[in-house]
Coordinates of N, CA and C in Angstrom, one line a residue:
M368 N 130.7 -48.0 36.9 CA 130.1 -46.7 36.7 C 128.6 -46.8 36.9
A369 N 128.0 -47.9 36.4 CA 126.5 -48.0 36.6 C 126.1 -48.0 38.0
A370 N 126.9 -48.7 38.9 CA 126.6 -48.7 40.3 C 126.7 -47.3 40.9
Y371 N 127.7 -46.5 40.5 CA 127.8 -45.2 41.0 C 126.7 -44.3 40.6
E372 N 126.3 -44.4 39.3 CA 125.2 -43.7 38.8 C 123.9 -44.0 39.5
R373 N 123.7 -45.3 39.7 CA 122.5 -45.8 40.4 C 122.4 -45.2 41.9
H374 N 123.6 -45.1 42.5 CA 123.7 -44.6 43.9 C 123.2 -43.1 43.8
W375 N 123.7 -42.3 42.8 CA 123.3 -40.9 42.7 C 121.8 -40.9 42.5
D376 N 121.2 -41.7 41.6 CA 119.8 -41.7 41.3 C 119.0 -42.0 42.5
E377 N 119.4 -43.0 43.3 CA 118.6 -43.4 44.5 C 118.8 -42.5 45.7
R378 N 120.0 -41.9 45.9 CA 120.2 -41.2 47.1 C 120.4 -39.7 47.0
G379 N 120.7 -39.3 45.8 CA 120.9 -37.8 45.6 C 122.3 -37.4 45.9
F380 N 123.2 -38.3 46.2 CA 124.6 -38.0 46.4 C 125.5 -39.2 46.1
G381 N 126.8 -39.0 46.0 CA 127.7 -40.1 45.7 C 129.1 -39.6 45.7
L382 N 129.9 -40.1 44.7 CA 131.3 -39.8 44.7 C 131.6 -38.7 43.6
Y383 N 132.6 -37.9 43.9 CA 133.0 -36.8 43.1 C 134.4 -37.0 42.6
A384 N 134.7 -36.7 41.4 CA 136.1 -36.8 40.9 C 136.9 -35.7 41.6
A385 N 138.1 -36.0 42.1 CA 139.0 -35.0 42.7 C 140.1 -34.7 41.7
E386 N 140.2 -33.5 41.2 CA 141.2 -33.1 40.2 C 142.1 -32.1 40.8
V387 N 143.3 -32.1 40.3 CA 144.3 -31.1 40.7 C 144.0 -29.8 40.0
K388 N 143.7 -28.7 40.7 CA 143.2 -27.4 40.1 C 144.1 -26.9 39.0
E389 N 145.4 -27.0 39.2 CA 146.3 -26.3 38.3 C 146.4 -27.1 36.9
T390 N 146.3 -28.4 37.0 CA 146.5 -29.2 35.8 C 145.3 -30.0 35.3
G391 N 144.3 -30.1 36.1 CA 143.1 -30.9 35.7 C 143.3 -32.4 35.8
E392 N 144.4 -32.8 36.3 CA 144.7 -34.2 36.4 C 143.7 -34.9 37.4
L393 N 143.3 -36.1 37.1 CA 142.4 -36.8 38.0 C 143.3 -37.4 39.1
A394 N 143.0 -36.9 40.4 CA 143.8 -37.4 41.5 C 143.2 -38.6 42.2
G395 N 141.9 -38.7 42.1 CA 141.1 -39.7 42.8 C 139.7 -39.3 43.0
F396 N 139.1 -39.7 44.1 CA 137.7 -39.3 44.4 C 137.5 -38.9 45.9
T397 N 136.4 -38.2 46.1 CA 135.9 -38.0 47.5 C 134.4 -38.0 47.3
G398 N 133.7 -38.2 48.4 CA 132.3 -38.1 48.3 C 131.5 -38.8 49.4
L399 N 130.3 -39.1 49.2 CA 129.4 -39.7 50.2 C 128.8 -41.0 49.7
A400 N 128.7 -41.9 50.7 CA 128.1 -43.2 50.4 C 127.4 -43.7 51.7
V401 N 126.7 -44.8 51.5 CA 126.0 -45.4 52.7 C 126.8 -46.6 53.0
P402 N 127.4 -46.7 54.2 CA 128.3 -47.7 54.6 C 127.6 -49.0 55.1
A403 N 126.8 -49.6 54.2 CA 126.1 -50.8 54.5 C 127.0 -52.0 54.9
F404 N 128.2 -51.9 54.6 CA 129.2 -53.0 54.9 C 129.5 -53.0 56.4
L405 N 129.0 -52.0 57.2 CA 129.2 -52.0 58.6 C 127.8 -51.7 59.3
P406 N 127.0 -52.8 59.3 CA 125.6 -52.7 59.7 C 125.4 -52.1 61.1
E407 N 126.3 -52.2 62.0 CA 126.1 -51.7 63.4 C 126.0 -50.2 63.5
I408 N 126.4 -49.5 62.5 CA 126.4 -48.0 62.5 C 125.2 -47.4 61.7
M409 N 124.5 -48.3 61.1 CA 123.4 -47.9 60.2 C 122.2 -47.4 61.0
P410 N 121.4 -46.4 60.6 CA 121.6 -45.7 59.3 C 122.7 -44.6 59.4
A411 N 123.4 -44.4 58.3 CA 124.5 -43.5 58.3 C 124.9 -43.1 56.9
V412 N 125.5 -41.9 56.8 CA 126.1 -41.5 55.5 C 127.6 -41.3 55.8
E413 N 128.4 -41.9 55.0 CA 129.9 -41.9 55.1 C 130.5 -40.9 54.2
I414 N 131.5 -40.2 54.6 CA 132.4 -39.4 53.8 C 133.7 -40.2 53.6
G415 N 134.1 -40.3 52.4 CA 135.4 -41.0 52.1 C 136.1 -40.4 51.0
W416 N 137.3 -40.9 50.8 CA 138.2 -40.4 49.7 C 139.2 -41.5 49.4
R417 N 139.7 -41.5 48.2 CA 140.8 -42.3 47.7 C 141.6 -41.5 46.7
L418 N 142.9 -41.4 46.9 CA 143.8 -40.7 46.0 C 144.9 -41.6 45.5
G419 N 145.3 -41.3 44.3 CA 146.5 -42.0 43.7 C 147.7 -41.7 44.6
R420 N 148.6 -42.6 44.7 CA 149.8 -42.5 45.6 C 150.5 -41.2 45.2
A421 N 150.6 -40.8 44.0 CA 151.3 -39.6 43.6 C 150.7 -38.3 44.2
Y422 N 149.5 -38.4 44.7 CA 148.8 -37.2 45.2 C 148.7 -37.2 46.7
W423 N 149.3 -38.2 47.4 CA 149.3 -38.2 48.9 C 150.2 -37.1 49.4
G424 N 149.8 -36.7 50.6 CA 150.6 -35.7 51.4 C 150.6 -34.3 50.9
Q425 N 149.6 -34.0 50.0 CA 149.6 -32.6 49.4 C 148.4 -31.8 49.9
G426 N 147.6 -32.4 50.8 CA 146.4 -31.7 51.4 C 145.2 -31.8 50.5
L427 N 145.3 -32.6 49.4 CA 144.2 -32.7 48.5 C 142.9 -33.4 49.1
A428 N 143.2 -34.5 49.8 CA 142.0 -35.2 50.5 C 141.3 -34.3 51.4
T429 N 142.1 -33.5 52.2 CA 141.4 -32.6 53.2 C 140.6 -31.5 52.5
E430 N 141.2 -30.9 51.5 CA 140.5 -29.9 50.7 C 139.3 -30.4 50.1
A431 N 139.3 -31.5 49.4 CA 138.2 -32.1 48.8 C 137.1 -32.5 49.8
A432 N 137.5 -33.1 50.8 CA 136.6 -33.6 51.9 C 135.9 -32.4 52.5
R433 N 136.6 -31.3 52.8 CA 136.0 -30.1 53.4 C 134.9 -29.6 52.5
A434 N 135.1 -29.6 51.2 CA 134.1 -29.1 50.2 C 132.8 -30.0 50.3
V435 N 133.1 -31.3 50.4 CA 132.0 -32.3 50.5 C 131.2 -32.1 51.8
V436 N 131.8 -31.8 52.9 CA 131.2 -31.5 54.2 C 130.2 -30.3 54.0
V437 N 130.7 -29.2 53.4 CA 129.9 -28.0 53.2 C 128.7 -28.4 52.3
H438 N 128.9 -29.1 51.3 CA 127.8 -29.5 50.4 C 126.8 -30.4 51.1
A439 N 127.3 -31.3 52.0 CA 126.4 -32.2 52.7 C 125.5 -31.4 53.7
R440 N 126.1 -30.4 54.3 CA 125.3 -29.6 55.2 C 124.4 -28.6 54.5
A441 N 124.9 -27.9 53.5 CA 124.2 -26.8 52.9 C 123.2 -27.2 51.9
S442 N 123.6 -28.2 51.0 CA 122.7 -28.6 49.9 C 121.9 -29.8 50.1
L443 N 122.5 -30.7 50.9 CA 121.8 -32.0 51.1 C 121.0 -32.1 52.5
G444 N 121.3 -31.1 53.4 CA 120.6 -31.1 54.6 C 121.0 -32.2 55.6
L445 N 122.1 -32.9 55.3 CA 122.5 -33.9 56.2 C 122.9 -33.4 57.6
R446 N 122.7 -34.1 58.6 CA 122.9 -33.7 60.0 C 124.1 -34.4 60.7
R447 N 124.6 -35.4 60.0 CA 125.7 -36.2 60.6 C 126.4 -37.0 59.5
L448 N 127.7 -37.1 59.7 CA 128.6 -37.9 58.8 C 129.5 -38.8 59.6
V449 N 129.7 -39.9 59.1 CA 130.7 -40.8 59.6 C 131.8 -41.0 58.6
S450 N 133.0 -41.5 59.1 CA 134.0 -42.0 58.2 C 134.7 -43.2 58.8
I451 N 135.0 -44.1 58.0 CA 135.6 -45.4 58.4 C 137.1 -45.4 58.3
H452 N 137.8 -45.5 59.4 CA 139.3 -45.5 59.3 C 139.7 -47.0 59.4
V453 N 140.4 -47.5 58.4 CA 141.0 -48.8 58.4 C 142.3 -48.6 59.2
V454 N 142.3 -49.4 60.3 CA 143.5 -49.3 61.2 C 144.7 -49.5 60.4
G455 N 145.7 -48.6 60.6 CA 147.0 -48.6 59.9 C 147.1 -47.5 58.9
N456 N 145.9 -47.0 58.4 CA 146.0 -45.9 57.5 C 145.9 -44.5 58.3
E457 N 147.0 -44.2 58.9 CA 146.9 -43.0 59.8 C 146.8 -41.7 59.0
A458 N 147.2 -41.6 57.8 CA 147.0 -40.4 57.0 C 145.5 -40.1 56.8
S459 N 144.7 -41.2 56.6 CA 143.3 -41.0 56.4 C 142.7 -40.5 57.8
A460 N 143.1 -41.1 58.9 CA 142.6 -40.7 60.2 C 142.9 -39.2 60.4
R461 N 144.1 -38.7 60.0 CA 144.4 -37.3 60.2 C 143.5 -36.4 59.4
V462 N 143.1 -36.9 58.2 CA 142.1 -36.1 57.5 C 140.8 -36.0 58.3
M463 N 140.3 -37.1 58.8 CA 139.1 -37.1 59.6 C 139.2 -36.1 60.8
V464 N 140.3 -36.1 61.5 CA 140.4 -35.2 62.6 C 140.4 -33.7 62.1
K465 N 141.1 -33.5 61.0 CA 141.1 -32.1 60.4 C 139.7 -31.7 60.0
L466 N 138.9 -32.6 59.6 CA 137.5 -32.2 59.3 C 136.7 -31.9 60.5
G467 N 137.2 -32.2 61.7 CA 136.4 -32.0 62.9 C 135.7 -33.3 63.4
M468 N 136.1 -34.4 62.9 CA 135.5 -35.6 63.3 C 136.1 -36.1 64.6
A469 N 135.4 -36.9 65.4 CA 135.9 -37.5 66.6 C 135.7 -39.0 66.6
L470 N 136.6 -39.7 67.2 CA 136.5 -41.2 67.3 C 135.2 -41.6 68.0
E471 N 134.4 -42.4 67.4 CA 133.1 -42.8 68.0 C 133.2 -44.2 68.6
R472 N 133.9 -45.1 67.8 CA 134.0 -46.5 68.3 C 135.0 -47.2 67.5
E473 N 135.5 -48.3 68.1 CA 136.4 -49.3 67.4 C 135.6 -50.6 67.2
T474 N 135.7 -51.2 66.1 CA 135.0 -52.4 65.8 C 135.7 -53.2 64.7
V475 N 135.1 -54.2 64.2 CA 135.6 -55.1 63.2 C 134.7 -55.1 62.0
Q476 N 135.2 -54.9 60.8 CA 134.3 -55.0 59.6 C 133.9 -56.4 59.4
P477 N 132.6 -56.8 59.4 CA 132.2 -58.1 59.4 C 132.6 -59.0 58.2
D478 N 132.6 -58.4 57.0 CA 132.9 -59.2 55.8 C 134.4 -59.4 55.6
T479 N 135.3 -58.6 56.3 CA 136.7 -58.8 56.1 C 137.5 -59.2 57.3
G480 N 136.8 -58.9 58.5 CA 137.5 -59.2 59.8 C 138.6 -58.2 60.1
R481 N 138.7 -57.1 59.3 CA 139.8 -56.1 59.6 C 139.3 -55.1 60.7
P482 N 140.2 -54.7 61.6 CA 139.8 -53.7 62.6 C 139.6 -52.3 61.9
V483 N 138.5 -51.6 62.3 CA 138.3 -50.3 61.8 C 137.9 -49.4 63.0
R484 N 138.0 -48.1 62.8 CA 137.6 -47.1 63.7 C 136.5 -46.3 63.0
V485 N 135.5 -45.9 63.7 CA 134.4 -45.1 63.2 C 134.6 -43.7 63.8
Y486 N 134.8 -42.7 62.9 CA 134.8 -41.3 63.3 C 133.5 -40.7 62.9
A487 N 133.0 -39.7 63.6 CA 131.7 -39.1 63.3 C 131.8 -37.6 63.6
M488 N 130.8 -36.9 63.0 CA 130.7 -35.5 63.3 C 129.2 -35.1 63.0
N489 N 128.7 -34.2 63.8 CA 127.4 -33.6 63.6 C 127.6 -32.4 62.7
L490 N 126.7 -32.1 61.8 CA 126.8 -31.0 60.9 C 126.0 -29.8 61.3

């Protein structure tokens, strides 16, 4: 939690809790981060999400991410967002496309060696 709070203090943005509207259950998170783990695309701001398995396939990631895109544009004045697709997680890639992102490049994450695709959008 301290690292997340520090990120908010330093950058003015970070991760948001994603809750189910009807129940208030915590489903996961969505938000903005700096993807320093992928130096070749820096400087950049990444939009990302993680949901508990019970919440997959319900449109929650797309809904939450759309709200973050609006916030990034209107309140933070960001002009561009990226999102990192770990190859094999096709559901996440579909969210990126639904947001209006386009494939920018394929590369390898240096610290893990895993293949990733970088999606991007101008705001």
